[in-house]
Tab-separated table of C-alpha atoms and ligand atoms in Angstrom:
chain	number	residue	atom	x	y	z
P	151	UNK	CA	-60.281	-30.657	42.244
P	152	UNK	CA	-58.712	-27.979	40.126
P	153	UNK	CA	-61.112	-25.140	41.440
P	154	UNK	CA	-63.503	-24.832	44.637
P	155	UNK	CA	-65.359	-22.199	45.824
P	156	UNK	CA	-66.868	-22.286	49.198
P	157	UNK	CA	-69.440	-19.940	50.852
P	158	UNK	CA	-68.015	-17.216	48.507
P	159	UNK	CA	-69.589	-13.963	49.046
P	160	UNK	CA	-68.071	-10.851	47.641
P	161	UNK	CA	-69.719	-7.362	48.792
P	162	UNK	CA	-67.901	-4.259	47.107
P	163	UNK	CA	-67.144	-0.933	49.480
P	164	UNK	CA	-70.539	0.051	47.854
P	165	UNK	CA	-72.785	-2.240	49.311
P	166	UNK	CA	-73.253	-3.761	45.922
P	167	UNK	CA	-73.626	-7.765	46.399
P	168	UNK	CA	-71.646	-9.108	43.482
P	169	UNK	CA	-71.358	-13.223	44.649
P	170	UNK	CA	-73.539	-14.334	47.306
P	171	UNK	CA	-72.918	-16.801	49.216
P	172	UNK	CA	-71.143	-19.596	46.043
P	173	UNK	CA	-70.261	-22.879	46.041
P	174	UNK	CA	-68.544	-24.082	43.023
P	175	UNK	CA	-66.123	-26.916	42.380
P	176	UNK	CA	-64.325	-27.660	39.082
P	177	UNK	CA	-62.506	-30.313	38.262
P	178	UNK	CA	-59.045	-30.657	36.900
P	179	UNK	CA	-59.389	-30.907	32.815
P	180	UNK	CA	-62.791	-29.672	32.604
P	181	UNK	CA	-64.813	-27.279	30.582
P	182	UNK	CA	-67.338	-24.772	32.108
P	183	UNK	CA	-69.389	-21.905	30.461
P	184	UNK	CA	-70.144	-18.725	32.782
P	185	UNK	CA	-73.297	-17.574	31.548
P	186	UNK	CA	-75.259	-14.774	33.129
P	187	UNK	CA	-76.755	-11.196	32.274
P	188	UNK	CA	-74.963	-8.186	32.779
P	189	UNK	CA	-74.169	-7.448	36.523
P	190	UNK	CA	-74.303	-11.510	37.122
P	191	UNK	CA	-71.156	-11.904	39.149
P	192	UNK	CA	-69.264	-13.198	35.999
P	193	UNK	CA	-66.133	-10.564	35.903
P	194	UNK	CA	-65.966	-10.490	40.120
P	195	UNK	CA	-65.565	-14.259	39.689
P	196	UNK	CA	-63.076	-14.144	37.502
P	197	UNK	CA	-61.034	-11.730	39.620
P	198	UNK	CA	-61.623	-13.710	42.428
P	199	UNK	CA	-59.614	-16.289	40.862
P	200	UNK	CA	-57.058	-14.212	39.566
P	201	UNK	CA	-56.761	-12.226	42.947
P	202	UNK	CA	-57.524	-9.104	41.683
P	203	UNK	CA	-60.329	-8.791	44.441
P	204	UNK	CA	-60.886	-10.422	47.705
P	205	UNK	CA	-63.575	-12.622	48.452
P	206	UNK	CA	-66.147	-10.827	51.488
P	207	UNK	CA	-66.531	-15.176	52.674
P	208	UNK	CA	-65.695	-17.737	51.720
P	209	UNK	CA	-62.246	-19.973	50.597
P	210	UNK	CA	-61.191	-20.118	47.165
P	211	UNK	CA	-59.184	-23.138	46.408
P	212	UNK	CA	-57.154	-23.315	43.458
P	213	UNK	CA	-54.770	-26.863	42.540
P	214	UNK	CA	-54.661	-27.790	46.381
P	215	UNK	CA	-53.641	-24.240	47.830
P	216	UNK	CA	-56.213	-21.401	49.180
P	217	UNK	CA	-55.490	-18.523	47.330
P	218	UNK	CA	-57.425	-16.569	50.509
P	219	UNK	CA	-54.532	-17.286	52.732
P	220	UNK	CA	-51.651	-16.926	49.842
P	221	UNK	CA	-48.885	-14.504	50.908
P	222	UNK	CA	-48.380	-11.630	48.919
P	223	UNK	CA	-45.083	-12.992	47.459
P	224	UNK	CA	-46.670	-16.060	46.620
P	225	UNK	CA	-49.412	-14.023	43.905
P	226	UNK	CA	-47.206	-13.960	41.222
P	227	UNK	CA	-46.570	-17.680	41.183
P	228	UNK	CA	-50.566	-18.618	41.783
P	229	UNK	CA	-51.193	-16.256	38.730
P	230	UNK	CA	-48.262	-18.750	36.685
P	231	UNK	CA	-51.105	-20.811	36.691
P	232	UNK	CA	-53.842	-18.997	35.229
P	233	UNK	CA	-54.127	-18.128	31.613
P	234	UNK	CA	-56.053	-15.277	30.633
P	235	UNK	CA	-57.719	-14.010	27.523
P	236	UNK	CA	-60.028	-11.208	27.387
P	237	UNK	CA	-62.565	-9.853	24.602
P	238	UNK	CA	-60.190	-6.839	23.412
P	239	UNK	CA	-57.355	-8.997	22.830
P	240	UNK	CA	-54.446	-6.753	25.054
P	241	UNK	CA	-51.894	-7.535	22.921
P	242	UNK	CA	-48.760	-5.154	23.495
P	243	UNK	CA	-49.265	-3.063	20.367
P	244	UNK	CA	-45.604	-2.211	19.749
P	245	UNK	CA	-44.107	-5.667	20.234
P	246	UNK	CA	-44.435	-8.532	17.036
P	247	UNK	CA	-46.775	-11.287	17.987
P	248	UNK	CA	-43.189	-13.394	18.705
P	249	UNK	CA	-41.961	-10.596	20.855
P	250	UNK	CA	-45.590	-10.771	22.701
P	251	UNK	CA	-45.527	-13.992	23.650
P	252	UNK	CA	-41.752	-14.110	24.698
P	253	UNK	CA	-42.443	-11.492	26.994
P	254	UNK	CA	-45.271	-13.044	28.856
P	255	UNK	CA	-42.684	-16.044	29.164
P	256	UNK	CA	-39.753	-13.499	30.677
P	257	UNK	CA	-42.197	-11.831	32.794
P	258	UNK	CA	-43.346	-14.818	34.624
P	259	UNK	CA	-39.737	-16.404	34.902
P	260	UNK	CA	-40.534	-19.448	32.711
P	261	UNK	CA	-37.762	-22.017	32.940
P	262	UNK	CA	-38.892	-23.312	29.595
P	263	UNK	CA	-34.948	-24.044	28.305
P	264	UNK	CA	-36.302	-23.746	24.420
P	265	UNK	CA	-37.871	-20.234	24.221
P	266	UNK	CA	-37.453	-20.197	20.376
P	267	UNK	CA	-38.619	-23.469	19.958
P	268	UNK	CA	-41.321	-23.628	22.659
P	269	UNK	CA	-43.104	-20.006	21.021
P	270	UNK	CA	-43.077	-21.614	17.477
P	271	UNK	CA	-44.910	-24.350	19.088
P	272	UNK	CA	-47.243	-22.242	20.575
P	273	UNK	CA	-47.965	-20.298	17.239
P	274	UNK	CA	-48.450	-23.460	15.379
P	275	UNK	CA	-51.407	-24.289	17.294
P	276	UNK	CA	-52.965	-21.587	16.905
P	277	UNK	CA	-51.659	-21.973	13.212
P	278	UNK	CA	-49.823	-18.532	12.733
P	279	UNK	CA	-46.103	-19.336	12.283
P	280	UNK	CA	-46.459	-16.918	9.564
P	281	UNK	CA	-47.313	-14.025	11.597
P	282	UNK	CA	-44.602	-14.220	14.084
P	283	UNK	CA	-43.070	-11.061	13.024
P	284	UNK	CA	-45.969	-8.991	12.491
P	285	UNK	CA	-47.050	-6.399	14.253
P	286	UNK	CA	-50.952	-6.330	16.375
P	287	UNK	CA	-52.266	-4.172	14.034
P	288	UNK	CA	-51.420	-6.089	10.786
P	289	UNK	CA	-53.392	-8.969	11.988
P	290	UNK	CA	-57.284	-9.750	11.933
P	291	UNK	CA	-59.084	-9.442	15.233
P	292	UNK	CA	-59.354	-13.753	14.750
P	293	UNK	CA	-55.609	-13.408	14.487
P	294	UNK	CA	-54.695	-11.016	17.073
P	295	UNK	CA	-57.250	-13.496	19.522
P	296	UNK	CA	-55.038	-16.680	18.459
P	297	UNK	CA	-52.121	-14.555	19.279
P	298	UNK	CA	-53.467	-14.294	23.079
P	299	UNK	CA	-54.499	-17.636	23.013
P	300	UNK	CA	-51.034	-18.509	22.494
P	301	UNK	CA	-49.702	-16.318	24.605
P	302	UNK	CA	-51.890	-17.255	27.043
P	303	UNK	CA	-50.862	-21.461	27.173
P	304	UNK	CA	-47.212	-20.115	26.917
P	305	UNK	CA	-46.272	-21.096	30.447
P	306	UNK	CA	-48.461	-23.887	30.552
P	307	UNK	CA	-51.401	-22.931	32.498
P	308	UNK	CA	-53.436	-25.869	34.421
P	309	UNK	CA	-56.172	-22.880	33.946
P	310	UNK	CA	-57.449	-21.203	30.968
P	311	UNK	CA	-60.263	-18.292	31.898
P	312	UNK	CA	-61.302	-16.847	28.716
P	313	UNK	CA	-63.627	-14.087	29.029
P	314	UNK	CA	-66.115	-13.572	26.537
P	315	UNK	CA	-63.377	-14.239	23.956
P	316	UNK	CA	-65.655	-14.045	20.647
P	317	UNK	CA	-67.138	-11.108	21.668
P	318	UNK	CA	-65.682	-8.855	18.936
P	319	UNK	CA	-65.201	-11.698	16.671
P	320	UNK	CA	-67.606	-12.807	13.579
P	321	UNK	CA	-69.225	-16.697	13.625
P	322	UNK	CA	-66.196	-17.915	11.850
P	323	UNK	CA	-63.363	-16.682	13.628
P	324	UNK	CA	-65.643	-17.284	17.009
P	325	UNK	CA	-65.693	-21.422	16.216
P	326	UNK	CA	-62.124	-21.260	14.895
P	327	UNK	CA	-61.221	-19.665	18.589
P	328	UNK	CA	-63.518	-22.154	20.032
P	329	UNK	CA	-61.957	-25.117	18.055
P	330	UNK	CA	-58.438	-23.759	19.896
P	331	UNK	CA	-59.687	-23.403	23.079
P	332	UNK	CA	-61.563	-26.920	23.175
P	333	UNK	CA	-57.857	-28.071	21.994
P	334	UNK	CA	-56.088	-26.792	24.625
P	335	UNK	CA	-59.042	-28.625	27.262
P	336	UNK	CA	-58.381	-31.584	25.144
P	337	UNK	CA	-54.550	-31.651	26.058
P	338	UNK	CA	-55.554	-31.153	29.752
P	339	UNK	CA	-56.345	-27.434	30.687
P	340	UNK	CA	-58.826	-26.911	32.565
P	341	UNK	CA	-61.481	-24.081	31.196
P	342	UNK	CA	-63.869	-21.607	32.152
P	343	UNK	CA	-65.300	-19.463	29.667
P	344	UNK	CA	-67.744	-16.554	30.053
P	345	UNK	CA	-69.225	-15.952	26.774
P	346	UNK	CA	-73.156	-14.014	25.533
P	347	UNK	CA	-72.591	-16.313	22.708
P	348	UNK	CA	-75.572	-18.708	22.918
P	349	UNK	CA	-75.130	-20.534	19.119
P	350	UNK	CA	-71.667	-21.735	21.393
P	351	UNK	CA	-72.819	-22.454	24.766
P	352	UNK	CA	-75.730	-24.695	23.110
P	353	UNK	CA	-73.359	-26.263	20.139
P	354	UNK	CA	-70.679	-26.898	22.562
P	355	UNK	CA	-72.353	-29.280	25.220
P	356	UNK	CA	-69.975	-28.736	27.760
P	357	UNK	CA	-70.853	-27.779	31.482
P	358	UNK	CA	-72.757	-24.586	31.746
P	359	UNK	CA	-72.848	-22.272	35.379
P	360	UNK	CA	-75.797	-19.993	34.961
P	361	UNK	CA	-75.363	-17.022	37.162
P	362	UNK	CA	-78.764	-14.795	38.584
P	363	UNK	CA	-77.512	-11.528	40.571
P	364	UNK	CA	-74.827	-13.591	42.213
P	365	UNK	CA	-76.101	-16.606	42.465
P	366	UNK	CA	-75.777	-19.959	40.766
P	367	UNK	CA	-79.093	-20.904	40.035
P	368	UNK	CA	-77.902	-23.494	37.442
P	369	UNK	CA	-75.229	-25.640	37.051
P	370	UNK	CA	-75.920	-28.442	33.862
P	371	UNK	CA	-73.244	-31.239	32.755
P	372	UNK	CA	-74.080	-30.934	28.935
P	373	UNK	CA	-75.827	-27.417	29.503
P	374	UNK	CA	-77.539	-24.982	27.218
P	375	UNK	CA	-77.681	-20.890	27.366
P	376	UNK	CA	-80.711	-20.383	28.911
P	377	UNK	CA	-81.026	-17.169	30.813
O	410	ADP	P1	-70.856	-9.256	35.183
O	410	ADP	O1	-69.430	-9.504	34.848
O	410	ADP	O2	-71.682	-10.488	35.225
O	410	ADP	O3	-71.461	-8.195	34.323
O	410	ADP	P2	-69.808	-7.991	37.585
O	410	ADP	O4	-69.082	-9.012	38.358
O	410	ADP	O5	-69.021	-7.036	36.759
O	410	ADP	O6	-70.921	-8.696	36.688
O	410	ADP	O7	-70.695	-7.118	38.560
O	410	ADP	C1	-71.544	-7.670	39.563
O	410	ADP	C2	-72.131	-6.523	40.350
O	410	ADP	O8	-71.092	-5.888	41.081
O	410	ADP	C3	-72.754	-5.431	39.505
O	410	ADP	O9	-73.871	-4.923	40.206
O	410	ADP	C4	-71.677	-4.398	39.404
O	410	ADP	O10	-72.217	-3.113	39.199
O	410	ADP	C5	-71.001	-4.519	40.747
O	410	ADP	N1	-69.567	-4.178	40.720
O	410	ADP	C6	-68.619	-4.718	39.936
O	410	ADP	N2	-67.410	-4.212	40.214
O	410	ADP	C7	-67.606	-3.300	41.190
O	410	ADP	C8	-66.736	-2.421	41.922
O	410	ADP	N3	-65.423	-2.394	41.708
O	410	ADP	N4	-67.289	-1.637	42.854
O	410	ADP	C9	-68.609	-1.670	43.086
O	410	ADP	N5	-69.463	-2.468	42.462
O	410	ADP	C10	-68.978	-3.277	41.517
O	411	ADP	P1	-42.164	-28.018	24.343
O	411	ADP	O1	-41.400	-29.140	23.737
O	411	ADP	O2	-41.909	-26.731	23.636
O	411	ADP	O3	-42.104	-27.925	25.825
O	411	ADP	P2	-44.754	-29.140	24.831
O	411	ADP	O4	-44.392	-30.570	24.861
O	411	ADP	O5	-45.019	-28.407	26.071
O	411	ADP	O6	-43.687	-28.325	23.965
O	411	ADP	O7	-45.989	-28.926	23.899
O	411	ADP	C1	-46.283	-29.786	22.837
O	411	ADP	C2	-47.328	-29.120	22.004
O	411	ADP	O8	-48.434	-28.729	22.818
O	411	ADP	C3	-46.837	-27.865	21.365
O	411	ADP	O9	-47.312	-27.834	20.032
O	411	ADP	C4	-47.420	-26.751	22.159
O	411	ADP	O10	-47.761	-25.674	21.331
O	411	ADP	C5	-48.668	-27.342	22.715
O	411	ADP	N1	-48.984	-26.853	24.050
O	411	ADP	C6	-48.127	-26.528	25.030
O	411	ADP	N2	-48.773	-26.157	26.128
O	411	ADP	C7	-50.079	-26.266	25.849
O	411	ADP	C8	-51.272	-26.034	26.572
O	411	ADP	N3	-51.283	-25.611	27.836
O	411	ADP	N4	-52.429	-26.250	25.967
O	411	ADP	C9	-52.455	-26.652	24.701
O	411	ADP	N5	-51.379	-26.891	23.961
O	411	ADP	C10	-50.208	-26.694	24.514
């Protein structure tokens, strides 16, 4: 099991009830859609598993260790293993898309021996070699989210949580971002995706979680959007 969640409740100082009371496993090398209106659970989820927030219950196990009971010191190497992409991209705006993707590698202490070498690999995935010296802001918003895709399998994740990652994105850069991510899965990352985007969730057929005020009250193999 790559990911399990286990009586997860999380309660904010507020009183709001984000996650009640969750039980989810994943499995190493799958594919699972988030789905869920607005105030779901979806982002507390995410930074569940990122350890932004605490969980209120509950024991979230990610690879074989519970990040609940991980020592502070031990964070930065259980977030090594998580890579991220978000909506608005948060590319470093005055680095060049090389320079952004060698520094996530130097800032989590990769021992990758073939930096070079290894980031042109990464760009020729996502199929911008060409762009390596450019700058954020001379790219496309399809380019600048294949950027952070890169950047994002750079250390070799066994995780890739992409949330809502078309969301600024027309239908043609949104399936050439979903034809990356589904390659990465493909090569063995596991992935969990929050996405509004229903034309994907229902093309896709990949497992959907459907989240109701912080509960799962659906969880389909070859799922559709249906909220
Ligand atoms: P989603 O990502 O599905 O929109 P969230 O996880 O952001 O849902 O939010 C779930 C619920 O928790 C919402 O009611 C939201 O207002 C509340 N919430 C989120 N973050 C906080 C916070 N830091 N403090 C208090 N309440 C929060
Ligand atoms: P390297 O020789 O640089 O270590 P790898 O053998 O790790 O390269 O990667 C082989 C190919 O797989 C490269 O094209 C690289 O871009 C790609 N790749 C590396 N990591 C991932 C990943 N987590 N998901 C998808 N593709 C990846």
């Amino acid at each position: 099991m790559m990911v399990e969640l286990i009586g997860v409740s999380k309660v904010y100082p507020n009183g709001v009830i984000a996650l009640s009371n969750i039980n989810l496993s994943i499995n190493k090398g799958e594919f699972v859609f988030v789905v869920g209106s607005s105030g779901a659970g979806k982002s507390t989820l995410i930074k569940l598993l990122l350890k932004e927030e605490e969980p209120t219950t509950g024991q979230i196990i990610v690879n074989g260790e519970d990040i609940s009971r991980l020592k502070r010191s031990k964070i930065p190497h259980h977030r090594r293993n998580i890579g991220v992409v978000f909506q608005d991209f948060r590319l470093l705006p005055n680095k060049t898309v090389y320079e952004n993707i060698e520094f996530a590698m130097l800032v989590a202490g990769n021992p990758i021996k073939d930096v070079k070498k290894h980031i042109y690999s990464v760009l020729d995935m996502v199929g911008l070699v060409d762009k390596a010296n450019s700058y954020p802001h001379q790219l496309s918003g399809g380019e600048q989210q294949r950027v952070s895709l890169a950047r994002a399998v750079v250390n070799k994740p066994l995780i890739l949580i992409a949330d809502e990652p078309t969301g600024n994105l027309d239908p043609d850069n949104s399936w050439a971002i979903m034809q990356i991510i589904n390659d990465i899965n493909r090569r063995g990352t596991t992935v969990l995706m929050v996405t509004h985007a229903k034309d994907i969730v229902d093309r896709m057929r990949k497992r959907v979680v459907t989240l109701v005020k912080g509960n799962i009250v659906k969880d389909q193999i070859k799922g559709a959007y249906d909220i």
